[in-house]
Amino acid sequence: MHQKLKDLLNLDRTPRNLLGGTSLALVVKVLGTAFSFLFNILIARLIGSEGAGQFFLVLSVGTISTVLADLGLSQAALRFVAVGSTQQDWPAVKGVYQQSLGLTLAASSILSGLTYIAAPWIAVGLFSKPDLAAPLRWMTLSILPIALLWLHTNLLQGLQKILAFSCLQVPGLGFSALAILGLYAFGSLSGVVRAISAYIAAAIGMMLISLYLWHNSAPQIRGVPGKFQRQTLLQTSIPILWIKIANLWVSKTSTTLILGVLLTSHEVGVYGMVFRTAALTTFFFRNHQ
């Protein structure tokens, strides 16, 4: 079983298998989109439109905190790992990993703490919804695992592990499947806490899988001293962070936050489901052409 998994991880290494790996990645992407939509449908059915609206709001806040915690490191690490692995410079690859991991752990811990402390103000001062404070504090538990998942997913992409990258994306096939299982595993919980618990469980599960896949995909870095300048990494990552922040303003995340300020949780939930239904339709039409 272990050997079969390693063979699957190595599917993208040779040009002969590149097309097969890309095709499988496309299938995984399509299935991931479908499972992600199913997860949102189940949220609406199991906890209602108001609960779904609360979930979408705290998810949006959590997403912003995670983007800030990422510091653009996941994309910067992808670039340097791709260059280092191509040149067989494994000390540089390990150095990039060590620096990125340390910075991500520190930033994620800080952002989780700040978001937890600010949760009552965000709930009351920003959204005028006091009942969002507790769910928002629960959602802070997802910031660290999601940031680490982003990092390791991009590291695998840097090693040209197309299939692994596709499976680990958020939202994606693996993440959404675990989240759906979580909805039923946490059936004893009620309301939005049920959905948040499922999301956190999926984040932790996929983070652990990404760690396993990364360490099995880069055995060359074992026992090698890491050599890479932190300043070089940050000089690349910080501009990427600013781009990601700018992109947030034109994404569904900012739209959800604005609607959360102006509308009720029920109305945000209805909008969220309509938006996701339209996005699913657009995705399949675009890939059908």
PDB file of C-alpha atoms in Angstrom:
ATOM      1  CA  MET A   1       0.000   0.000   0.000  1.00  0.00           C
ATOM      2  CA  HIS A   2       2.821   2.383   0.940  1.00  0.00           C
ATOM      3  CA  GLN A   3       4.628   1.644  -2.337  1.00  0.00           C
ATOM      4  CA  LYS A   4       1.460   2.244  -4.365  1.00  0.00           C
ATOM      5  CA  LEU A   5       1.057   5.624  -2.697  1.00  0.00           C
ATOM      6  CA  LYS A   6       4.670   6.528  -3.500  1.00  0.00           C
ATOM      7  CA  ASP A   7       4.128   5.471  -7.127  1.00  0.00           C
ATOM      8  CA  LEU A   8       1.075   7.724  -7.275  1.00  0.00           C
ATOM      9  CA  LEU A   9       3.070  10.627  -5.847  1.00  0.00           C
ATOM     10  CA  ASN A  10       5.729  10.117  -8.519  1.00  0.00           C
ATOM     11  CA  LEU A  11       3.195  10.098 -11.341  1.00  0.00           C
ATOM     12  CA  ASP A  12       4.174  13.587 -12.473  1.00  0.00           C
ATOM     13  CA  ARG A  13       7.937  13.060 -12.610  1.00  0.00           C
ATOM     14  CA  THR A  14       8.374  11.901 -16.185  1.00  0.00           C
ATOM     15  CA  PRO A  15       7.163  13.632 -19.358  1.00  0.00           C
ATOM     16  CA  ARG A  16       5.421  10.401 -20.364  1.00  0.00           C
ATOM     17  CA  ASN A  17       3.229  10.551 -17.286  1.00  0.00           C
ATOM     18  CA  LEU A  18       2.726  14.317 -17.292  1.00  0.00           C
ATOM     19  CA  LEU A  19      -0.423  14.144 -19.420  1.00  0.00           C
ATOM     20  CA  GLY A  20      -1.863  11.385 -17.262  1.00  0.00           C
ATOM     21  CA  GLY A  21      -1.142  13.335 -14.101  1.00  0.00           C
ATOM     22  CA  THR A  22      -2.709  16.477 -15.542  1.00  0.00           C
ATOM     23  CA  SER A  23      -5.810  14.561 -16.648  1.00  0.00           C
ATOM     24  CA  LEU A  24      -6.231  13.040 -13.204  1.00  0.00           C
ATOM     25  CA  ALA A  25      -5.754  16.483 -11.675  1.00  0.00           C
ATOM     26  CA  LEU A  26      -8.587  17.829 -13.844  1.00  0.00           C
ATOM     27  CA  VAL A  27     -10.870  15.009 -12.711  1.00  0.00           C
ATOM     28  CA  VAL A  28      -9.944  15.738  -9.090  1.00  0.00           C
ATOM     29  CA  LYS A  29     -10.668  19.441  -9.630  1.00  0.00           C
ATOM     30  CA  VAL A  30     -14.119  18.730 -11.073  1.00  0.00           C
ATOM     31  CA  LEU A  31     -14.960  16.325  -8.252  1.00  0.00           C
ATOM     32  CA  GLY A  32     -13.616  18.819  -5.729  1.00  0.00           C
ATOM     33  CA  THR A  33     -15.916  21.530  -7.057  1.00  0.00           C
ATOM     34  CA  ALA A  34     -18.893  19.179  -6.836  1.00  0.00           C
ATOM     35  CA  PHE A  35     -18.026  18.047  -3.292  1.00  0.00           C
ATOM     36  CA  SER A  36     -17.472  21.636  -2.173  1.00  0.00           C
ATOM     37  CA  PHE A  37     -20.920  22.564  -3.452  1.00  0.00           C
ATOM     38  CA  LEU A  38     -22.396  19.514  -1.704  1.00  0.00           C
ATOM     39  CA  PHE A  39     -20.771  20.596   1.556  1.00  0.00           C
ATOM     40  CA  ASN A  40     -22.410  24.019   1.292  1.00  0.00           C
ATOM     41  CA  ILE A  41     -25.780  22.462   0.428  1.00  0.00           C
ATOM     42  CA  LEU A  42     -25.564  20.220   3.484  1.00  0.00           C
ATOM     43  CA  ILE A  43     -24.700  23.196   5.678  1.00  0.00           C
ATOM     44  CA  ALA A  44     -27.832  25.012   4.507  1.00  0.00           C
ATOM     45  CA  ARG A  45     -30.009  21.930   4.997  1.00  0.00           C
ATOM     46  CA  LEU A  46     -28.596  20.901   8.372  1.00  0.00           C
ATOM     47  CA  ILE A  47     -28.267  24.266  10.119  1.00  0.00           C
ATOM     48  CA  GLY A  48     -30.564  26.500   8.061  1.00  0.00           C
ATOM     49  CA  SER A  49     -29.962  29.686   6.113  1.00  0.00           C
ATOM     50  CA  GLU A  50     -29.217  31.761   9.215  1.00  0.00           C
ATOM     51  CA  GLY A  51     -26.615  29.267  10.415  1.00  0.00           C
ATOM     52  CA  ALA A  52     -25.167  29.119   6.902  1.00  0.00           C
ATOM     53  CA  GLY A  53     -24.938  32.911   6.852  1.00  0.00           C
ATOM     54  CA  GLN A  54     -23.085  32.910  10.158  1.00  0.00           C
ATOM     55  CA  PHE A  55     -20.722  30.257   8.821  1.00  0.00           C
ATOM     56  CA  PHE A  56     -19.991  32.222   5.640  1.00  0.00           C
ATOM     57  CA  LEU A  57     -19.282  35.358   7.692  1.00  0.00           C
ATOM     58  CA  VAL A  58     -16.868  33.748  10.151  1.00  0.00           C
ATOM     59  CA  LEU A  59     -15.279  31.844   7.260  1.00  0.00           C
ATOM     60  CA  SER A  60     -14.645  35.153   5.486  1.00  0.00           C
ATOM     61  CA  VAL A  61     -13.010  36.642   8.578  1.00  0.00           C
ATOM     62  CA  GLY A  62     -10.978  33.465   9.038  1.00  0.00           C
ATOM     63  CA  THR A  63      -9.891  33.573   5.403  1.00  0.00           C
ATOM     64  CA  ILE A  64      -8.612  37.141   5.751  1.00  0.00           C
ATOM     65  CA  SER A  65      -6.687  36.227   8.905  1.00  0.00           C
ATOM     66  CA  THR A  66      -5.194  33.192   7.163  1.00  0.00           C
ATOM     67  CA  VAL A  67      -4.116  35.247   4.142  1.00  0.00           C
ATOM     68  CA  LEU A  68      -2.356  37.676   6.483  1.00  0.00           C
ATOM     69  CA  ALA A  69      -0.781  34.786   8.405  1.00  0.00           C
ATOM     70  CA  ASP A  70       0.476  33.241   5.172  1.00  0.00           C
ATOM     71  CA  LEU A  71       2.557  36.390   4.482  1.00  0.00           C
ATOM     72  CA  GLY A  72       2.710  35.368   0.823  1.00  0.00           C
ATOM     73  CA  LEU A  73       5.154  32.646   1.880  1.00  0.00           C
ATOM     74  CA  SER A  74       3.324  29.748   0.252  1.00  0.00           C
ATOM     75  CA  GLN A  75       3.672  31.292  -3.213  1.00  0.00           C
ATOM     76  CA  ALA A  76       7.236  32.472  -2.605  1.00  0.00           C
ATOM     77  CA  ALA A  77       8.242  29.032  -1.333  1.00  0.00           C
ATOM     78  CA  LEU A  78       6.718  27.450  -4.435  1.00  0.00           C
ATOM     79  CA  ARG A  79       8.992  29.551  -6.630  1.00  0.00           C
ATOM     80  CA  PHE A  80      12.202  28.843  -4.727  1.00  0.00           C
ATOM     81  CA  VAL A  81      11.476  25.139  -4.235  1.00  0.00           C
ATOM     82  CA  ALA A  82      10.770  24.760  -7.960  1.00  0.00           C
ATOM     83  CA  VAL A  83      14.108  26.381  -8.805  1.00  0.00           C
ATOM     84  CA  GLY A  84      16.022  24.475  -6.133  1.00  0.00           C
ATOM     85  CA  SER A  85      14.601  21.062  -7.013  1.00  0.00           C
ATOM     86  CA  THR A  86      15.261  21.632 -10.720  1.00  0.00           C
ATOM     87  CA  GLN A  87      18.886  22.488  -9.949  1.00  0.00           C
ATOM     88  CA  GLN A  88      19.170  19.644  -7.415  1.00  0.00           C
ATOM     89  CA  ASP A  89      20.042  22.243  -4.777  1.00  0.00           C
ATOM     90  CA  TRP A  90      18.486  20.380  -1.847  1.00  0.00           C
ATOM     91  CA  PRO A  91      20.124  22.469   0.913  1.00  0.00           C
ATOM     92  CA  ALA A  92      18.331  25.492  -0.584  1.00  0.00           C
ATOM     93  CA  VAL A  93      15.038  23.561  -0.778  1.00  0.00           C
ATOM     94  CA  LYS A  94      15.331  22.563   2.872  1.00  0.00           C
ATOM     95  CA  GLY A  95      16.313  26.098   3.839  1.00  0.00           C
ATOM     96  CA  VAL A  96      13.250  27.517   2.097  1.00  0.00           C
ATOM     97  CA  TYR A  97      11.074  24.972   3.872  1.00  0.00           C
ATOM     98  CA  GLN A  98      12.557  25.661   7.303  1.00  0.00           C
ATOM     99  CA  GLN A  99      12.288  29.438   6.950  1.00  0.00           C
ATOM    100  CA  SER A 100       8.755  29.298   5.522  1.00  0.00           C
ATOM    101  CA  LEU A 101       7.553  26.872   8.163  1.00  0.00           C
ATOM    102  CA  GLY A 102       8.967  28.908  11.038  1.00  0.00           C
ATOM    103  CA  LEU A 103       7.533  32.195   9.774  1.00  0.00           C
ATOM    104  CA  THR A 104       4.143  30.640   9.016  1.00  0.00           C
ATOM    105  CA  LEU A 105       3.906  29.082  12.480  1.00  0.00           C
ATOM    106  CA  ALA A 106       4.767  32.396  14.145  1.00  0.00           C
ATOM    107  CA  ALA A 107       2.460  34.544  12.004  1.00  0.00           C
ATOM    108  CA  SER A 108      -0.440  32.081  12.261  1.00  0.00           C
ATOM    109  CA  SER A 109      -0.165  31.926  16.041  1.00  0.00           C
ATOM    110  CA  ILE A 110      -0.153  35.718  16.296  1.00  0.00           C
ATOM    111  CA  LEU A 111      -3.080  36.186  13.899  1.00  0.00           C
ATOM    112  CA  SER A 112      -5.078  33.462  15.644  1.00  0.00           C
ATOM    113  CA  GLY A 113      -4.578  35.203  18.980  1.00  0.00           C
ATOM    114  CA  LEU A 114      -5.430  38.647  17.621  1.00  0.00           C
ATOM    115  CA  THR A 115      -8.565  37.394  15.864  1.00  0.00           C
ATOM    116  CA  TYR A 116      -9.660  35.567  19.025  1.00  0.00           C
ATOM    117  CA  ILE A 117      -9.236  38.718  21.112  1.00  0.00           C
ATOM    118  CA  ALA A 118     -10.945  40.934  18.524  1.00  0.00           C
ATOM    119  CA  ALA A 119     -13.879  38.544  17.962  1.00  0.00           C
ATOM    120  CA  PRO A 120     -16.366  40.399  20.235  1.00  0.00           C
ATOM    121  CA  TRP A 121     -15.546  43.727  18.599  1.00  0.00           C
ATOM    122  CA  ILE A 122     -15.842  42.246  15.094  1.00  0.00           C
ATOM    123  CA  ALA A 123     -19.176  40.653  15.962  1.00  0.00           C
ATOM    124  CA  VAL A 124     -20.710  43.713  17.638  1.00  0.00           C
ATOM    125  CA  GLY A 125     -18.805  46.711  16.304  1.00  0.00           C
ATOM    126  CA  LEU A 126     -18.552  45.594  12.675  1.00  0.00           C
ATOM    127  CA  PHE A 127     -21.468  43.252  12.030  1.00  0.00           C
ATOM    128  CA  SER A 128     -23.844  44.276  14.866  1.00  0.00           C
ATOM    129  CA  LYS A 129     -24.353  40.551  15.478  1.00  0.00           C
ATOM    130  CA  PRO A 130     -23.323  39.647  19.064  1.00  0.00           C
ATOM    131  CA  ASP A 131     -24.064  35.960  18.446  1.00  0.00           C
ATOM    132  CA  LEU A 132     -21.127  35.814  15.999  1.00  0.00           C
ATOM    133  CA  ALA A 133     -18.471  36.283  18.698  1.00  0.00           C
ATOM    134  CA  ALA A 134     -18.373  32.661  19.889  1.00  0.00           C
ATOM    135  CA  PRO A 135     -18.426  31.105  16.373  1.00  0.00           C
ATOM    136  CA  LEU A 136     -15.682  33.493  15.272  1.00  0.00           C
ATOM    137  CA  ARG A 137     -13.507  32.413  18.173  1.00  0.00           C
ATOM    138  CA  TRP A 138     -14.076  28.786  17.176  1.00  0.00           C
ATOM    139  CA  MET A 139     -13.021  29.588  13.611  1.00  0.00           C
ATOM    140  CA  THR A 140      -9.652  30.930  14.792  1.00  0.00           C
ATOM    141  CA  LEU A 141      -8.669  27.294  15.383  1.00  0.00           C
ATOM    142  CA  SER A 142      -8.599  26.818  11.602  1.00  0.00           C
ATOM    143  CA  ILE A 143      -6.092  29.591  10.847  1.00  0.00           C
ATOM    144  CA  LEU A 144      -2.913  27.668  11.706  1.00  0.00           C
ATOM    145  CA  PRO A 145      -3.808  24.358   9.985  1.00  0.00           C
ATOM    146  CA  ILE A 146      -5.089  26.123   6.855  1.00  0.00           C
ATOM    147  CA  ALA A 147      -1.940  28.259   6.603  1.00  0.00           C
ATOM    148  CA  LEU A 148       0.241  25.150   6.964  1.00  0.00           C
ATOM    149  CA  LEU A 149      -1.910  23.314   4.424  1.00  0.00           C
ATOM    150  CA  TRP A 150      -1.466  26.166   1.915  1.00  0.00           C
ATOM    151  CA  LEU A 151       2.288  26.093   2.480  1.00  0.00           C
ATOM    152  CA  HIS A 152       2.739  22.352   1.968  1.00  0.00           C
ATOM    153  CA  THR A 153       0.329  22.283  -0.968  1.00  0.00           C
ATOM    154  CA  ASN A 154       2.407  24.888  -2.790  1.00  0.00           C
ATOM    155  CA  LEU A 155       5.643  23.141  -1.838  1.00  0.00           C
ATOM    156  CA  LEU A 156       4.315  20.010  -3.532  1.00  0.00           C
ATOM    157  CA  GLN A 157       3.414  22.061  -6.589  1.00  0.00           C
ATOM    158  CA  GLY A 158       6.999  23.327  -6.606  1.00  0.00           C
ATOM    159  CA  LEU A 159       8.094  19.698  -6.887  1.00  0.00           C
ATOM    160  CA  GLN A 160       5.659  19.305  -9.830  1.00  0.00           C
ATOM    161  CA  LYS A 161       3.322  17.048  -7.859  1.00  0.00           C
ATOM    162  CA  ILE A 162       0.282  18.095  -9.850  1.00  0.00           C
ATOM    163  CA  LEU A 163      -2.068  15.413  -8.567  1.00  0.00           C
ATOM    164  CA  ALA A 164      -1.138  15.919  -4.911  1.00  0.00           C
ATOM    165  CA  PHE A 165      -1.510  19.691  -5.344  1.00  0.00           C
ATOM    166  CA  SER A 166      -4.997  19.248  -6.810  1.00  0.00           C
ATOM    167  CA  CYS A 167      -6.113  16.884  -4.049  1.00  0.00           C
ATOM    168  CA  LEU A 168      -4.966  19.215  -1.269  1.00  0.00           C
ATOM    169  CA  GLN A 169      -6.476  22.483  -2.480  1.00  0.00           C
ATOM    170  CA  VAL A 170      -8.969  24.392  -0.328  1.00  0.00           C
ATOM    171  CA  PRO A 171     -11.741  23.908  -1.157  1.00  0.00           C
ATOM    172  CA  GLY A 172     -11.054  20.686  -3.006  1.00  0.00           C
ATOM    173  CA  LEU A 173     -11.931  17.027  -3.167  1.00  0.00           C
ATOM    174  CA  GLY A 174     -10.092  15.845  -0.061  1.00  0.00           C
ATOM    175  CA  PHE A 175     -10.959  18.870   2.076  1.00  0.00           C
ATOM    176  CA  SER A 176     -14.639  18.890   1.132  1.00  0.00           C
ATOM    177  CA  ALA A 177     -14.984  15.119   1.584  1.00  0.00           C
ATOM    178  CA  LEU A 178     -13.537  15.337   5.102  1.00  0.00           C
ATOM    179  CA  ALA A 179     -15.737  18.344   5.890  1.00  0.00           C
ATOM    180  CA  ILE A 180     -18.852  16.439   4.778  1.00  0.00           C
ATOM    181  CA  LEU A 181     -17.895  13.515   7.007  1.00  0.00           C
ATOM    182  CA  GLY A 182     -17.328  16.006   9.807  1.00  0.00           C
ATOM    183  CA  LEU A 183     -20.857  17.384   9.492  1.00  0.00           C
ATOM    184  CA  TYR A 184     -22.211  13.965  10.380  1.00  0.00           C
ATOM    185  CA  ALA A 185     -19.489  13.118  12.897  1.00  0.00           C
ATOM    186  CA  PHE A 186     -20.376  16.279  14.836  1.00  0.00           C
ATOM    187  CA  GLY A 187     -24.108  15.677  14.562  1.00  0.00           C
ATOM    188  CA  SER A 188     -24.515  16.130  18.318  1.00  0.00           C
ATOM    189  CA  LEU A 189     -23.529  19.787  17.954  1.00  0.00           C
ATOM    190  CA  SER A 190     -26.078  22.364  16.907  1.00  0.00           C
ATOM    191  CA  GLY A 191     -26.109  25.407  14.683  1.00  0.00           C
ATOM    192  CA  VAL A 192     -23.072  27.009  13.152  1.00  0.00           C
ATOM    193  CA  VAL A 193     -20.689  25.326  15.632  1.00  0.00           C
ATOM    194  CA  ARG A 194     -21.412  22.042  13.848  1.00  0.00           C
ATOM    195  CA  ALA A 195     -20.279  23.426  10.492  1.00  0.00           C
ATOM    196  CA  ILE A 196     -17.237  25.158  11.985  1.00  0.00           C
ATOM    197  CA  SER A 197     -16.173  21.976  13.794  1.00  0.00           C
ATOM    198  CA  ALA A 198     -16.422  20.026  10.529  1.00  0.00           C
ATOM    199  CA  TYR A 199     -14.351  22.697   8.768  1.00  0.00           C
ATOM    200  CA  ILE A 200     -11.664  22.680  11.473  1.00  0.00           C
ATOM    201  CA  ALA A 201     -11.494  18.872  11.461  1.00  0.00           C
ATOM    202  CA  ALA A 202     -11.064  18.886   7.674  1.00  0.00           C
ATOM    203  CA  ALA A 203      -8.347  21.544   7.955  1.00  0.00           C
ATOM    204  CA  ILE A 204      -6.386  19.542  10.530  1.00  0.00           C
ATOM    205  CA  GLY A 205      -6.840  16.288   8.619  1.00  0.00           C
ATOM    206  CA  MET A 206      -5.687  17.738   5.300  1.00  0.00           C
ATOM    207  CA  MET A 207      -2.786  19.535   6.974  1.00  0.00           C
ATOM    208  CA  LEU A 208      -1.521  16.214   8.356  1.00  0.00           C
ATOM    209  CA  ILE A 209      -1.920  14.580   4.942  1.00  0.00           C
ATOM    210  CA  SER A 210      -0.008  17.437   3.295  1.00  0.00           C
ATOM    211  CA  LEU A 211       2.830  17.019   5.799  1.00  0.00           C
ATOM    212  CA  TYR A 212       3.012  13.309   5.031  1.00  0.00           C
ATOM    213  CA  LEU A 213       2.978  13.841   1.268  1.00  0.00           C
ATOM    214  CA  TRP A 214       5.627  16.562   1.430  1.00  0.00           C
ATOM    215  CA  HIS A 215       8.072  14.514   3.486  1.00  0.00           C
ATOM    216  CA  ASN A 216       7.577  11.490   1.236  1.00  0.00           C
ATOM    217  CA  SER A 217       7.970  13.584  -1.911  1.00  0.00           C
ATOM    218  CA  ALA A 218      11.232  15.249  -0.847  1.00  0.00           C
ATOM    219  CA  PRO A 219      13.388  12.552   0.789  1.00  0.00           C
ATOM    220  CA  GLN A 220      16.481  14.355  -0.548  1.00  0.00           C
ATOM    221  CA  ILE A 221      16.257  17.015   2.183  1.00  0.00           C
ATOM    222  CA  ARG A 222      16.620  14.508   5.020  1.00  0.00           C
ATOM    223  CA  GLY A 223      19.913  14.918   6.819  1.00  0.00           C
ATOM    224  CA  VAL A 224      20.826  17.928   4.667  1.00  0.00           C
ATOM    225  CA  PRO A 225      21.568  21.274   6.378  1.00  0.00           C
ATOM    226  CA  GLY A 226      19.190  23.981   5.180  1.00  0.00           C
ATOM    227  CA  LYS A 227      20.757  27.044   3.579  1.00  0.00           C
ATOM    228  CA  PHE A 228      18.568  29.955   2.515  1.00  0.00           C
ATOM    229  CA  GLN A 229      18.390  33.632   3.473  1.00  0.00           C
ATOM    230  CA  ARG A 230      15.205  34.667   5.265  1.00  0.00           C
ATOM    231  CA  GLN A 231      15.517  38.180   3.850  1.00  0.00           C
ATOM    232  CA  THR A 232      15.468  36.831   0.290  1.00  0.00           C
ATOM    233  CA  LEU A 233      12.326  34.855   1.057  1.00  0.00           C
ATOM    234  CA  LEU A 234      10.540  37.834   2.618  1.00  0.00           C
ATOM    235  CA  GLN A 235      11.565  40.183  -0.205  1.00  0.00           C
ATOM    236  CA  THR A 236       9.597  37.915  -2.519  1.00  0.00           C
ATOM    237  CA  SER A 237       6.719  37.015  -0.204  1.00  0.00           C
ATOM    238  CA  ILE A 238       5.686  40.475   1.041  1.00  0.00           C
ATOM    239  CA  PRO A 239       4.806  41.856  -2.441  1.00  0.00           C
ATOM    240  CA  ILE A 240       2.807  38.657  -3.005  1.00  0.00           C
ATOM    241  CA  LEU A 241       0.992  39.308   0.273  1.00  0.00           C
ATOM    242  CA  TRP A 242      -0.034  42.781  -0.906  1.00  0.00           C
ATOM    243  CA  ILE A 243      -1.366  41.296  -4.137  1.00  0.00           C
ATOM    244  CA  LYS A 244      -3.377  38.734  -2.173  1.00  0.00           C
ATOM    245  CA  ILE A 245      -4.813  41.462   0.041  1.00  0.00           C
ATOM    246  CA  ALA A 246      -5.824  43.432  -3.056  1.00  0.00           C
ATOM    247  CA  ASN A 247      -7.438  40.322  -4.535  1.00  0.00           C
ATOM    248  CA  LEU A 248      -9.525  39.888  -1.393  1.00  0.00           C
ATOM    249  CA  TRP A 249     -11.282  43.172  -2.153  1.00  0.00           C
ATOM    250  CA  VAL A 250     -12.611  41.828  -5.454  1.00  0.00           C
ATOM    251  CA  SER A 251     -13.504  38.355  -4.172  1.00  0.00           C
ATOM    252  CA  LYS A 252     -16.607  36.827  -2.603  1.00  0.00           C
ATOM    253  CA  THR A 253     -14.881  37.233   0.764  1.00  0.00           C
ATOM    254  CA  SER A 254     -15.167  41.024   0.765  1.00  0.00           C
ATOM    255  CA  THR A 255     -18.674  40.871  -0.701  1.00  0.00           C
ATOM    256  CA  THR A 256     -19.774  38.559   2.099  1.00  0.00           C
ATOM    257  CA  LEU A 257     -18.288  40.883   4.719  1.00  0.00           C
ATOM    258  CA  ILE A 258     -20.014  43.944   3.250  1.00  0.00           C
ATOM    259  CA  LEU A 259     -23.340  42.111   3.149  1.00  0.00           C
ATOM    260  CA  GLY A 260     -22.745  40.986   6.726  1.00  0.00           C
ATOM    261  CA  VAL A 261     -22.551  44.623   7.782  1.00  0.00           C
ATOM    262  CA  LEU A 262     -25.718  45.587   5.901  1.00  0.00           C
ATOM    263  CA  LEU A 263     -27.929  42.486   6.073  1.00  0.00           C
ATOM    264  CA  THR A 264     -29.049  39.753   8.461  1.00  0.00           C
ATOM    265  CA  SER A 265     -27.310  36.389   8.763  1.00  0.00           C
ATOM    266  CA  HIS A 266     -30.291  34.770   7.044  1.00  0.00           C
ATOM    267  CA  GLU A 267     -29.906  37.037   4.002  1.00  0.00           C
ATOM    268  CA  VAL A 268     -26.147  36.443   3.905  1.00  0.00           C
ATOM    269  CA  GLY A 269     -26.837  32.704   3.926  1.00  0.00           C
ATOM    270  CA  VAL A 270     -29.250  32.978   1.011  1.00  0.00           C
ATOM    271  CA  TYR A 271     -26.763  35.091  -0.951  1.00  0.00           C
ATOM    272  CA  GLY A 272     -23.954  32.650  -0.188  1.00  0.00           C
ATOM    273  CA  MET A 273     -25.878  29.683  -1.552  1.00  0.00           C
ATOM    274  CA  VAL A 274     -27.040  31.567  -4.660  1.00  0.00           C
ATOM    275  CA  PHE A 275     -23.485  32.733  -5.355  1.00  0.00           C
ATOM    276  CA  ARG A 276     -22.065  29.226  -4.962  1.00  0.00           C
ATOM    277  CA  THR A 277     -24.744  27.753  -7.214  1.00  0.00           C
ATOM    278  CA  ALA A 278     -23.933  30.318  -9.903  1.00  0.00           C
ATOM    279  CA  ALA A 279     -20.200  29.662  -9.489  1.00  0.00           C
ATOM    280  CA  LEU A 280     -20.753  25.911  -9.893  1.00  0.00           C
ATOM    281  CA  THR A 281     -22.757  26.438 -13.086  1.00  0.00           C
ATOM    282  CA  THR A 282     -20.097  28.783 -14.473  1.00  0.00           C
ATOM    283  CA  PHE A 283     -17.336  26.297 -13.645  1.00  0.00           C
ATOM    284  CA  PHE A 284     -18.950  23.422 -15.522  1.00  0.00           C
ATOM    285  CA  PHE A 285     -19.874  25.572 -18.523  1.00  0.00           C
ATOM    286  CA  ARG A 286     -16.315  26.925 -18.722  1.00  0.00           C
ATOM    287  CA  ASN A 287     -14.739  23.459 -18.546  1.00  0.00           C
ATOM    288  CA  HIS A 288     -17.269  21.991 -20.977  1.00  0.00           C
ATOM    289  CA  GLN A 289     -16.277  24.415 -23.728  1.00  0.00           C
TER     290      GLN A 289
END
